[in-house]
Amino acid sequence: MGKLGTLLALDRHDRVATFEALFALTVAQVLVRIVPPRKWRDRFGPSSSLSASGAIGRDQLEPVRRVRFAIARAARNLPTEPNCLPQALAARRMLGRRGIESTLFIGAERDEQGKAHFHAWLKVGSEWVTGLCDEERYALLLPDGSEAA
């Protein structure tokens, strides 16, 4: 089955979420690549310096998973390869439209040569939405860009 067949096999809600994710990812990529962060970061809310914790409500589980899969599906099918930050920003926007609060994390880790590698991920409570990683490896960055202790 080709990509069109796969899309048509999805239920109506998943198809709509996929198109929404394609649009949200495209917008997030443009913002991240050409607009200085100080001009757009407030549109997506602050990043967190604290770990997300807590259980997700049963009523939130389905839409959170729908958004997670829609973002992953859209990322695979865009002509560009959106990295972790646009994926997290797009998913956060989609969840916000559904009235679901999420926590955006931006962290850095250093390789053997001391070079910093950045990563962004999004969670709702303890449920992963984008950027699955080993959180312990990253020093979280605060919204102003300083490192968390």
JSON list of C-alpha atoms in Angstrom, two decimals:
[
{"chain": "A", "resi": 1, "resn": "MET", "atom": "CA", "xyz": [0.00, 0.00, 0.00]},
{"chain": "A", "resi": 2, "resn": "GLY", "atom": "CA", "xyz": [1.42, 3.40, -0.97]},
{"chain": "A", "resi": 3, "resn": "LYS", "atom": "CA", "xyz": [1.46, 6.56, 1.09]},
{"chain": "A", "resi": 4, "resn": "LEU", "atom": "CA", "xyz": [-1.93, 7.70, -0.17]},
{"chain": "A", "resi": 5, "resn": "GLY", "atom": "CA", "xyz": [-3.44, 4.32, 0.67]},
{"chain": "A", "resi": 6, "resn": "THR", "atom": "CA", "xyz": [-1.92, 4.46, 4.13]},
{"chain": "A", "resi": 7, "resn": "LEU", "atom": "CA", "xyz": [-3.35, 7.95, 4.67]},
{"chain": "A", "resi": 8, "resn": "LEU", "atom": "CA", "xyz": [-6.79, 6.91, 3.47]},
{"chain": "A", "resi": 9, "resn": "ALA", "atom": "CA", "xyz": [-6.72, 3.87, 5.77]},
{"chain": "A", "resi": 10, "resn": "LEU", "atom": "CA", "xyz": [-6.50, 6.16, 8.82]},
{"chain": "A", "resi": 11, "resn": "ASP", "atom": "CA", "xyz": [-9.67, 7.14, 10.60]},
{"chain": "A", "resi": 12, "resn": "ARG", "atom": "CA", "xyz": [-10.97, 10.67, 10.01]},
{"chain": "A", "resi": 13, "resn": "HIS", "atom": "CA", "xyz": [-9.49, 12.04, 13.25]},
{"chain": "A", "resi": 14, "resn": "ASP", "atom": "CA", "xyz": [-6.02, 10.69, 12.45]},
{"chain": "A", "resi": 15, "resn": "ARG", "atom": "CA", "xyz": [-6.16, 12.08, 8.90]},
{"chain": "A", "resi": 16, "resn": "VAL", "atom": "CA", "xyz": [-7.11, 15.54, 10.19]},
{"chain": "A", "resi": 17, "resn": "ALA", "atom": "CA", "xyz": [-4.38, 15.37, 12.86]},
{"chain": "A", "resi": 18, "resn": "THR", "atom": "CA", "xyz": [-1.83, 14.37, 10.20]},
{"chain": "A", "resi": 19, "resn": "PHE", "atom": "CA", "xyz": [-2.69, 17.36, 8.01]},
{"chain": "A", "resi": 20, "resn": "GLU", "atom": "CA", "xyz": [-2.61, 19.62, 11.06]},
{"chain": "A", "resi": 21, "resn": "ALA", "atom": "CA", "xyz": [0.81, 18.20, 11.98]},
{"chain": "A", "resi": 22, "resn": "LEU", "atom": "CA", "xyz": [2.14, 18.76, 8.45]},
{"chain": "A", "resi": 23, "resn": "PHE", "atom": "CA", "xyz": [1.11, 22.41, 8.64]},
{"chain": "A", "resi": 24, "resn": "ALA", "atom": "CA", "xyz": [2.32, 22.91, 12.23]},
{"chain": "A", "resi": 25, "resn": "LEU", "atom": "CA", "xyz": [5.69, 21.29, 11.47]},
{"chain": "A", "resi": 26, "resn": "THR", "atom": "CA", "xyz": [6.18, 23.43, 8.38]},
{"chain": "A", "resi": 27, "resn": "VAL", "atom": "CA", "xyz": [5.43, 26.62, 10.34]},
{"chain": "A", "resi": 28, "resn": "ALA", "atom": "CA", "xyz": [7.69, 25.56, 13.23]},
{"chain": "A", "resi": 29, "resn": "GLN", "atom": "CA", "xyz": [10.56, 24.76, 10.86]},
{"chain": "A", "resi": 30, "resn": "VAL", "atom": "CA", "xyz": [10.29, 28.17, 9.22]},
{"chain": "A", "resi": 31, "resn": "LEU", "atom": "CA", "xyz": [10.21, 29.91, 12.60]},
{"chain": "A", "resi": 32, "resn": "VAL", "atom": "CA", "xyz": [13.19, 27.99, 13.94]},
{"chain": "A", "resi": 33, "resn": "ARG", "atom": "CA", "xyz": [15.29, 28.48, 10.80]},
{"chain": "A", "resi": 34, "resn": "ILE", "atom": "CA", "xyz": [14.72, 32.12, 9.88]},
{"chain": "A", "resi": 35, "resn": "VAL", "atom": "CA", "xyz": [13.16, 34.03, 12.73]},
{"chain": "A", "resi": 36, "resn": "PRO", "atom": "CA", "xyz": [15.22, 34.90, 15.83]},
{"chain": "A", "resi": 37, "resn": "PRO", "atom": "CA", "xyz": [13.97, 32.91, 18.87]},
{"chain": "A", "resi": 38, "resn": "ARG", "atom": "CA", "xyz": [13.18, 36.04, 20.88]},
{"chain": "A", "resi": 39, "resn": "LYS", "atom": "CA", "xyz": [10.48, 36.88, 18.31]},
{"chain": "A", "resi": 40, "resn": "TRP", "atom": "CA", "xyz": [8.64, 33.53, 18.35]},
{"chain": "A", "resi": 41, "resn": "ARG", "atom": "CA", "xyz": [9.37, 31.65, 21.55]},
{"chain": "A", "resi": 42, "resn": "ASP", "atom": "CA", "xyz": [6.45, 33.25, 23.45]},
{"chain": "A", "resi": 43, "resn": "ARG", "atom": "CA", "xyz": [4.01, 31.87, 20.87]},
{"chain": "A", "resi": 44, "resn": "PHE", "atom": "CA", "xyz": [4.85, 28.36, 22.05]},
{"chain": "A", "resi": 45, "resn": "GLY", "atom": "CA", "xyz": [5.22, 29.01, 25.77]},
{"chain": "A", "resi": 46, "resn": "PRO", "atom": "CA", "xyz": [8.27, 28.77, 27.99]},
{"chain": "A", "resi": 47, "resn": "SER", "atom": "CA", "xyz": [10.48, 25.72, 28.21]},
{"chain": "A", "resi": 48, "resn": "SER", "atom": "CA", "xyz": [10.80, 23.99, 31.53]},
{"chain": "A", "resi": 49, "resn": "SER", "atom": "CA", "xyz": [13.66, 23.65, 33.94]},
{"chain": "A", "resi": 50, "resn": "LEU", "atom": "CA", "xyz": [11.83, 20.99, 35.96]},
{"chain": "A", "resi": 51, "resn": "SER", "atom": "CA", "xyz": [11.05, 17.37, 35.21]},
{"chain": "A", "resi": 52, "resn": "ALA", "atom": "CA", "xyz": [7.52, 16.59, 34.11]},
{"chain": "A", "resi": 53, "resn": "SER", "atom": "CA", "xyz": [5.83, 14.32, 36.55]},
{"chain": "A", "resi": 54, "resn": "GLY", "atom": "CA", "xyz": [2.46, 12.95, 37.28]},
{"chain": "A", "resi": 55, "resn": "ALA", "atom": "CA", "xyz": [0.02, 10.72, 35.55]},
{"chain": "A", "resi": 56, "resn": "ILE", "atom": "CA", "xyz": [-1.84, 11.85, 32.50]},
{"chain": "A", "resi": 57, "resn": "GLY", "atom": "CA", "xyz": [-5.62, 11.97, 32.70]},
{"chain": "A", "resi": 58, "resn": "ARG", "atom": "CA", "xyz": [-7.51, 9.19, 30.91]},
{"chain": "A", "resi": 59, "resn": "ASP", "atom": "CA", "xyz": [-9.37, 11.81, 28.86]},
{"chain": "A", "resi": 60, "resn": "GLN", "atom": "CA", "xyz": [-6.03, 13.22, 27.65]},
{"chain": "A", "resi": 61, "resn": "LEU", "atom": "CA", "xyz": [-4.34, 9.96, 26.72]},
{"chain": "A", "resi": 62, "resn": "GLU", "atom": "CA", "xyz": [-6.04, 9.48, 23.33]},
{"chain": "A", "resi": 63, "resn": "PRO", "atom": "CA", "xyz": [-5.47, 13.03, 22.02]},
{"chain": "A", "resi": 64, "resn": "VAL", "atom": "CA", "xyz": [-1.86, 13.04, 23.27]},
{"chain": "A", "resi": 65, "resn": "ARG", "atom": "CA", "xyz": [-1.13, 9.77, 21.48]},
{"chain": "A", "resi": 66, "resn": "ARG", "atom": "CA", "xyz": [-2.94, 10.98, 18.37]},
{"chain": "A", "resi": 67, "resn": "VAL", "atom": "CA", "xyz": [-0.75, 14.10, 18.30]},
{"chain": "A", "resi": 68, "resn": "ARG", "atom": "CA", "xyz": [2.41, 12.03, 18.91]},
{"chain": "A", "resi": 69, "resn": "PHE", "atom": "CA", "xyz": [1.68, 9.70, 16.01]},
{"chain": "A", "resi": 70, "resn": "ALA", "atom": "CA", "xyz": [0.55, 12.56, 13.73]},
{"chain": "A", "resi": 71, "resn": "ILE", "atom": "CA", "xyz": [3.81, 14.45, 14.33]},
{"chain": "A", "resi": 72, "resn": "ALA", "atom": "CA", "xyz": [5.86, 11.31, 13.64]},
{"chain": "A", "resi": 73, "resn": "ARG", "atom": "CA", "xyz": [3.82, 10.54, 10.51]},
{"chain": "A", "resi": 74, "resn": "ALA", "atom": "CA", "xyz": [4.15, 14.12, 9.23]},
{"chain": "A", "resi": 75, "resn": "ALA", "atom": "CA", "xyz": [7.89, 14.27, 9.96]},
{"chain": "A", "resi": 76, "resn": "ARG", "atom": "CA", "xyz": [8.45, 11.13, 7.87]},
{"chain": "A", "resi": 77, "resn": "ASN", "atom": "CA", "xyz": [6.50, 12.56, 4.94]},
{"chain": "A", "resi": 78, "resn": "LEU", "atom": "CA", "xyz": [7.80, 16.12, 4.68]},
{"chain": "A", "resi": 79, "resn": "PRO", "atom": "CA", "xyz": [10.42, 16.83, 2.01]},
{"chain": "A", "resi": 80, "resn": "THR", "atom": "CA", "xyz": [12.64, 18.22, 4.79]},
{"chain": "A", "resi": 81, "resn": "GLU", "atom": "CA", "xyz": [13.68, 16.41, 7.92]},
{"chain": "A", "resi": 82, "resn": "PRO", "atom": "CA", "xyz": [12.41, 18.40, 10.90]},
{"chain": "A", "resi": 83, "resn": "ASN", "atom": "CA", "xyz": [14.63, 17.99, 13.91]},
{"chain": "A", "resi": 84, "resn": "CYS", "atom": "CA", "xyz": [13.51, 17.69, 17.52]},
{"chain": "A", "resi": 85, "resn": "LEU", "atom": "CA", "xyz": [12.76, 21.37, 18.19]},
{"chain": "A", "resi": 86, "resn": "PRO", "atom": "CA", "xyz": [10.22, 21.93, 15.38]},
{"chain": "A", "resi": 87, "resn": "GLN", "atom": "CA", "xyz": [8.58, 18.61, 16.27]},
{"chain": "A", "resi": 88, "resn": "ALA", "atom": "CA", "xyz": [8.25, 19.59, 19.92]},
{"chain": "A", "resi": 89, "resn": "LEU", "atom": "CA", "xyz": [6.97, 23.08, 19.04]},
{"chain": "A", "resi": 90, "resn": "ALA", "atom": "CA", "xyz": [4.43, 21.76, 16.53]},
{"chain": "A", "resi": 91, "resn": "ALA", "atom": "CA", "xyz": [3.16, 19.11, 18.97]},
{"chain": "A", "resi": 92, "resn": "ARG", "atom": "CA", "xyz": [2.91, 21.70, 21.75]},
{"chain": "A", "resi": 93, "resn": "ARG", "atom": "CA", "xyz": [0.80, 23.93, 19.51]},
{"chain": "A", "resi": 94, "resn": "MET", "atom": "CA", "xyz": [-1.46, 21.02, 18.53]},
{"chain": "A", "resi": 95, "resn": "LEU", "atom": "CA", "xyz": [-1.93, 19.99, 22.16]},
{"chain": "A", "resi": 96, "resn": "GLY", "atom": "CA", "xyz": [-2.66, 23.57, 23.15]},
{"chain": "A", "resi": 97, "resn": "ARG", "atom": "CA", "xyz": [-5.43, 23.70, 20.55]},
{"chain": "A", "resi": 98, "resn": "ARG", "atom": "CA", "xyz": [-6.91, 20.68, 22.32]},
{"chain": "A", "resi": 99, "resn": "GLY", "atom": "CA", "xyz": [-6.68, 22.33, 25.74]},
{"chain": "A", "resi": 100, "resn": "ILE", "atom": "CA", "xyz": [-3.89, 20.05, 26.93]},
{"chain": "A", "resi": 101, "resn": "GLU", "atom": "CA", "xyz": [-0.95, 21.56, 28.77]},
{"chain": "A", "resi": 102, "resn": "SER", "atom": "CA", "xyz": [2.47, 20.19, 27.93]},
{"chain": "A", "resi": 103, "resn": "THR", "atom": "CA", "xyz": [6.02, 20.74, 29.11]},
{"chain": "A", "resi": 104, "resn": "LEU", "atom": "CA", "xyz": [8.76, 21.63, 26.62]},
{"chain": "A", "resi": 105, "resn": "PHE", "atom": "CA", "xyz": [12.29, 20.65, 27.62]},
{"chain": "A", "resi": 106, "resn": "ILE", "atom": "CA", "xyz": [15.46, 21.87, 25.94]},
{"chain": "A", "resi": 107, "resn": "GLY", "atom": "CA", "xyz": [18.69, 20.33, 27.09]},
{"chain": "A", "resi": 108, "resn": "ALA", "atom": "CA", "xyz": [22.35, 20.03, 26.17]},
{"chain": "A", "resi": 109, "resn": "GLU", "atom": "CA", "xyz": [24.93, 17.32, 26.54]},
{"chain": "A", "resi": 110, "resn": "ARG", "atom": "CA", "xyz": [28.63, 17.43, 25.77]},
{"chain": "A", "resi": 111, "resn": "ASP", "atom": "CA", "xyz": [30.47, 14.83, 23.71]},
{"chain": "A", "resi": 112, "resn": "GLU", "atom": "CA", "xyz": [34.01, 13.55, 24.40]},
{"chain": "A", "resi": 113, "resn": "GLN", "atom": "CA", "xyz": [35.49, 16.62, 22.70]},
{"chain": "A", "resi": 114, "resn": "GLY", "atom": "CA", "xyz": [33.37, 18.97, 24.81]},
{"chain": "A", "resi": 115, "resn": "LYS", "atom": "CA", "xyz": [31.08, 20.01, 21.96]},
{"chain": "A", "resi": 116, "resn": "ALA", "atom": "CA", "xyz": [27.51, 20.74, 23.04]},
{"chain": "A", "resi": 117, "resn": "HIS", "atom": "CA", "xyz": [24.64, 18.81, 21.44]},
{"chain": "A", "resi": 118, "resn": "PHE", "atom": "CA", "xyz": [21.16, 20.16, 22.00]},
{"chain": "A", "resi": 119, "resn": "HIS", "atom": "CA", "xyz": [17.88, 18.27, 22.17]},
{"chain": "A", "resi": 120, "resn": "ALA", "atom": "CA", "xyz": [14.24, 19.24, 22.67]},
{"chain": "A", "resi": 121, "resn": "TRP", "atom": "CA", "xyz": [11.43, 17.02, 23.89]},
{"chain": "A", "resi": 122, "resn": "LEU", "atom": "CA", "xyz": [7.82, 17.40, 24.90]},
{"chain": "A", "resi": 123, "resn": "LYS", "atom": "CA", "xyz": [5.84, 15.63, 27.61]},
{"chain": "A", "resi": 124, "resn": "VAL", "atom": "CA", "xyz": [2.37, 15.74, 29.06]},
{"chain": "A", "resi": 125, "resn": "GLY", "atom": "CA", "xyz": [2.82, 14.66, 32.64]},
{"chain": "A", "resi": 126, "resn": "SER", "atom": "CA", "xyz": [5.00, 11.58, 32.39]},
{"chain": "A", "resi": 127, "resn": "GLU", "atom": "CA", "xyz": [3.74, 10.73, 28.86]},
{"chain": "A", "resi": 128, "resn": "TRP", "atom": "CA", "xyz": [6.26, 11.33, 26.05]},
{"chain": "A", "resi": 129, "resn": "VAL", "atom": "CA", "xyz": [5.00, 13.23, 23.02]},
{"chain": "A", "resi": 130, "resn": "THR", "atom": "CA", "xyz": [8.18, 13.95, 21.03]},
{"chain": "A", "resi": 131, "resn": "GLY", "atom": "CA", "xyz": [11.94, 13.60, 21.40]},
{"chain": "A", "resi": 132, "resn": "LEU", "atom": "CA", "xyz": [12.14, 10.36, 23.43]},
{"chain": "A", "resi": 133, "resn": "CYS", "atom": "CA", "xyz": [15.57, 10.34, 25.06]},
{"chain": "A", "resi": 134, "resn": "ASP", "atom": "CA", "xyz": [17.49, 9.55, 28.22]},
{"chain": "A", "resi": 135, "resn": "GLU", "atom": "CA", "xyz": [16.71, 12.76, 30.13]},
{"chain": "A", "resi": 136, "resn": "GLU", "atom": "CA", "xyz": [19.51, 12.10, 32.62]},
{"chain": "A", "resi": 137, "resn": "ARG", "atom": "CA", "xyz": [22.12, 12.76, 29.90]},
{"chain": "A", "resi": 138, "resn": "TYR", "atom": "CA", "xyz": [20.99, 16.36, 29.36]},
{"chain": "A", "resi": 139, "resn": "ALA", "atom": "CA", "xyz": [21.54, 19.50, 31.39]},
{"chain": "A", "resi": 140, "resn": "LEU", "atom": "CA", "xyz": [18.28, 21.38, 31.04]},
{"chain": "A", "resi": 141, "resn": "LEU", "atom": "CA", "xyz": [18.39, 24.92, 29.71]},
{"chain": "A", "resi": 142, "resn": "LEU", "atom": "CA", "xyz": [16.19, 27.59, 31.20]},
{"chain": "A", "resi": 143, "resn": "PRO", "atom": "CA", "xyz": [14.04, 29.81, 28.95]},
{"chain": "A", "resi": 144, "resn": "ASP", "atom": "CA", "xyz": [16.66, 32.58, 29.13]},
{"chain": "A", "resi": 145, "resn": "GLY", "atom": "CA", "xyz": [19.34, 30.17, 27.87]},
{"chain": "A", "resi": 146, "resn": "SER", "atom": "CA", "xyz": [21.18, 29.64, 31.18]},
{"chain": "A", "resi": 147, "resn": "GLU", "atom": "CA", "xyz": [21.82, 26.11, 32.39]},
{"chain": "A", "resi": 148, "resn": "ALA", "atom": "CA", "xyz": [19.77, 24.59, 35.19]},
{"chain": "A", "resi": 149, "resn": "ALA", "atom": "CA", "xyz": [21.67, 23.53, 38.29]}
]
